XYZ file of C-alpha atoms in Angstrom:
172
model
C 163.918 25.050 119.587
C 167.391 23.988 118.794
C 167.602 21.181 115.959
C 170.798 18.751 115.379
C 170.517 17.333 112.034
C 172.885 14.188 110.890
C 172.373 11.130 108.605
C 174.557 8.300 107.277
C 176.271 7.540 110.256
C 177.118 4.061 109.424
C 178.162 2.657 112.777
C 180.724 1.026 113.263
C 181.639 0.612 109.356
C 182.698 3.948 109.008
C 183.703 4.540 112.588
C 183.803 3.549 115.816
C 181.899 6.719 117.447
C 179.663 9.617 116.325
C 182.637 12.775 116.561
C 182.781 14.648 119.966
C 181.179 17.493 118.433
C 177.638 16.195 116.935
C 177.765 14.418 120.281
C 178.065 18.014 122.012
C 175.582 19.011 119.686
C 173.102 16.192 120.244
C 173.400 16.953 124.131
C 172.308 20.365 123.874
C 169.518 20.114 121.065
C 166.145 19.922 121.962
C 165.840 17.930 119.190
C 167.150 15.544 116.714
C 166.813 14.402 113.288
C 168.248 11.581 111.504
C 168.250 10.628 108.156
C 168.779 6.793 107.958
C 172.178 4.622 107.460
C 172.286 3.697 110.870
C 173.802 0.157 110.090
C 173.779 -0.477 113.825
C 170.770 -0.783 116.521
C 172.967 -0.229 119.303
C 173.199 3.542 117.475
C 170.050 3.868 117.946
C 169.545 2.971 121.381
C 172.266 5.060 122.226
C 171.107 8.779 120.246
C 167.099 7.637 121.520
C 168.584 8.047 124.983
C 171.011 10.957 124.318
C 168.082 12.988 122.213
C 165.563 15.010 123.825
C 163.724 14.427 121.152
C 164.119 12.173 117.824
C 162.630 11.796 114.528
C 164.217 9.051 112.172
C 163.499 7.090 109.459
C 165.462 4.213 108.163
C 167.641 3.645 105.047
C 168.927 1.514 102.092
C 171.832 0.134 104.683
C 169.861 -0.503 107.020
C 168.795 -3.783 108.188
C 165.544 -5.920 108.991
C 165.652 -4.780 112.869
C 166.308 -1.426 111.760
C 163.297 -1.312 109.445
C 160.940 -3.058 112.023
C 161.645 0.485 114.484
C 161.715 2.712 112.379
C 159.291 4.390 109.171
C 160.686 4.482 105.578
C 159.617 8.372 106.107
C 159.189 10.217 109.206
C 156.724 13.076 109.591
C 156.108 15.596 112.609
C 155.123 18.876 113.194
C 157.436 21.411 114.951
C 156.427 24.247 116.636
C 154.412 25.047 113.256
C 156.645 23.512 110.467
C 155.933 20.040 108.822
C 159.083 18.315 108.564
C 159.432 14.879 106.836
C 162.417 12.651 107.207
C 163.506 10.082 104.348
C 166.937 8.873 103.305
C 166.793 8.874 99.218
C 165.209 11.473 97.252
C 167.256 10.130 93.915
C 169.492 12.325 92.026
C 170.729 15.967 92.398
C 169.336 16.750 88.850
C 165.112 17.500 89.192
C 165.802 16.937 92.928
C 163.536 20.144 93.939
C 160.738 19.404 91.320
C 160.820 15.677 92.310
C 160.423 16.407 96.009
C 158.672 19.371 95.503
C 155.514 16.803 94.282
C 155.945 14.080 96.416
C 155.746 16.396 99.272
C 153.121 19.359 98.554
C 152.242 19.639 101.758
C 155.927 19.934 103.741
C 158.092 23.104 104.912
C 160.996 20.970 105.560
C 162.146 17.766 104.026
C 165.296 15.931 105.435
C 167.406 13.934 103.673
C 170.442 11.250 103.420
C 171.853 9.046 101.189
C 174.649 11.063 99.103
C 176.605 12.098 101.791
C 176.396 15.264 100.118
C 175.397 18.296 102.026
C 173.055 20.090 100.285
C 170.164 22.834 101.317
C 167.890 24.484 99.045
C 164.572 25.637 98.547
C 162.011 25.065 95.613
C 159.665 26.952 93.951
C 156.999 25.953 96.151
C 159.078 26.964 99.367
C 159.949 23.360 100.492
C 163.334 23.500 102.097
C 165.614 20.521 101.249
C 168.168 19.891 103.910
C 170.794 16.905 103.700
C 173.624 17.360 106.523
C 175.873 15.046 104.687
C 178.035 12.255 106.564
C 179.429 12.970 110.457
C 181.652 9.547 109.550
C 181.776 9.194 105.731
C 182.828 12.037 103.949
C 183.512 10.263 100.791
C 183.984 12.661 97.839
C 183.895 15.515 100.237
C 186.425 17.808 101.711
C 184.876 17.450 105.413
C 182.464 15.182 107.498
C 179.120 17.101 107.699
C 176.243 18.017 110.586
C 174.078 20.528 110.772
C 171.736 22.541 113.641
C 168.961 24.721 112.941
C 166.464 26.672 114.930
C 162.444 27.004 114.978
C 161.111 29.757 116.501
C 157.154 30.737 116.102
C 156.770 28.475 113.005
C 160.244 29.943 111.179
C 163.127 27.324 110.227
C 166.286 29.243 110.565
C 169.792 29.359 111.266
C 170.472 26.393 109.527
C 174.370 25.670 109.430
C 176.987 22.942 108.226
C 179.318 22.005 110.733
C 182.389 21.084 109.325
C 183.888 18.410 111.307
C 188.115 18.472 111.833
C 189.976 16.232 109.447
C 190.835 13.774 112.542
C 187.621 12.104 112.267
C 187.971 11.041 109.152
C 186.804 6.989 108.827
C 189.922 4.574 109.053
C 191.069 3.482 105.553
C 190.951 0.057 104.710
């Protein structure tokens, strides 16, 4: 199973369009998670008809009619792994141990909010996975995705697509 990960889209503050590439991406997964920060229903709409599959929650940006569709956290289980979706998980620092109790019972645990990529395990094996910004790269060199695979129950091939420079949200 072939996962597209993304969060923090921000549509249409931070751009006008998701970049060609996560929407290449999105096409060809047979499944996709998002993170929250939509900021716009009609982004929705359009990646709940574009996705084979979708898991979402929503986030701090997002508004009443965003909150009314979609869970604070998102749970499913994947061929085998229990994933969770949220957007905040609070700072970097005690990130793992934080997460690593409010979730004893995930393999995976998406999230948002920094813009930050970031993917580590903790000491309990709980992967943390945060694709970072596909529009708002802030403090980052690059806007972020990333795909992963499941295959009988094992999360792997997880990668950060770096997006090109081009995409970069117009400055105001």
């Amino acid at each position: 199973m072939r996962l597209v990960l993304t969060t923090d889209t921000h549509l249409p503050k931070r751009a006008r369009d998701l970049p060609p590439a996560l929407w290449a991406a999105i096409d060809s997964a047979d499944m996709v998670v998002h993170a929250g920060d939509w900021v716009d229903e009609a982004t929705l709409d359009l990646l709940s008809e574009r996705s084979a599959a979708l898991i979402a929650c929503y986030g701090n940006n997002d508004g009443p009619r965003l909150r009314a569709r979609l869970p604070e956290i998102a749970h499913a289980t994947v061929d085998g792994i229990r994933m969770a979706v949220v957007h905040e998980t609070g700072p970097a620092t005690g990130r793992e141990q934080r997460c690593a109790a409010r979730f004893p019972d995930l393999d995976v645990l998406v999230f948002g909010h920094s813009h930050i990529p970031w993917d580590t395990t903790t000491a309990t094996g709980l992967r943390l996975l945060n694709p970072g910004s596909p529009t708002d790269r802030r403090r980052q060199p690059y806007a972020t995705f990333m795909t992963a695979t499941i295959d009988a129950g094992t999360l792997g091939d997880v990668t950060l697509h770096k997006l090109p420079r081009r995409h970069d949200p117009p400055t105001r």
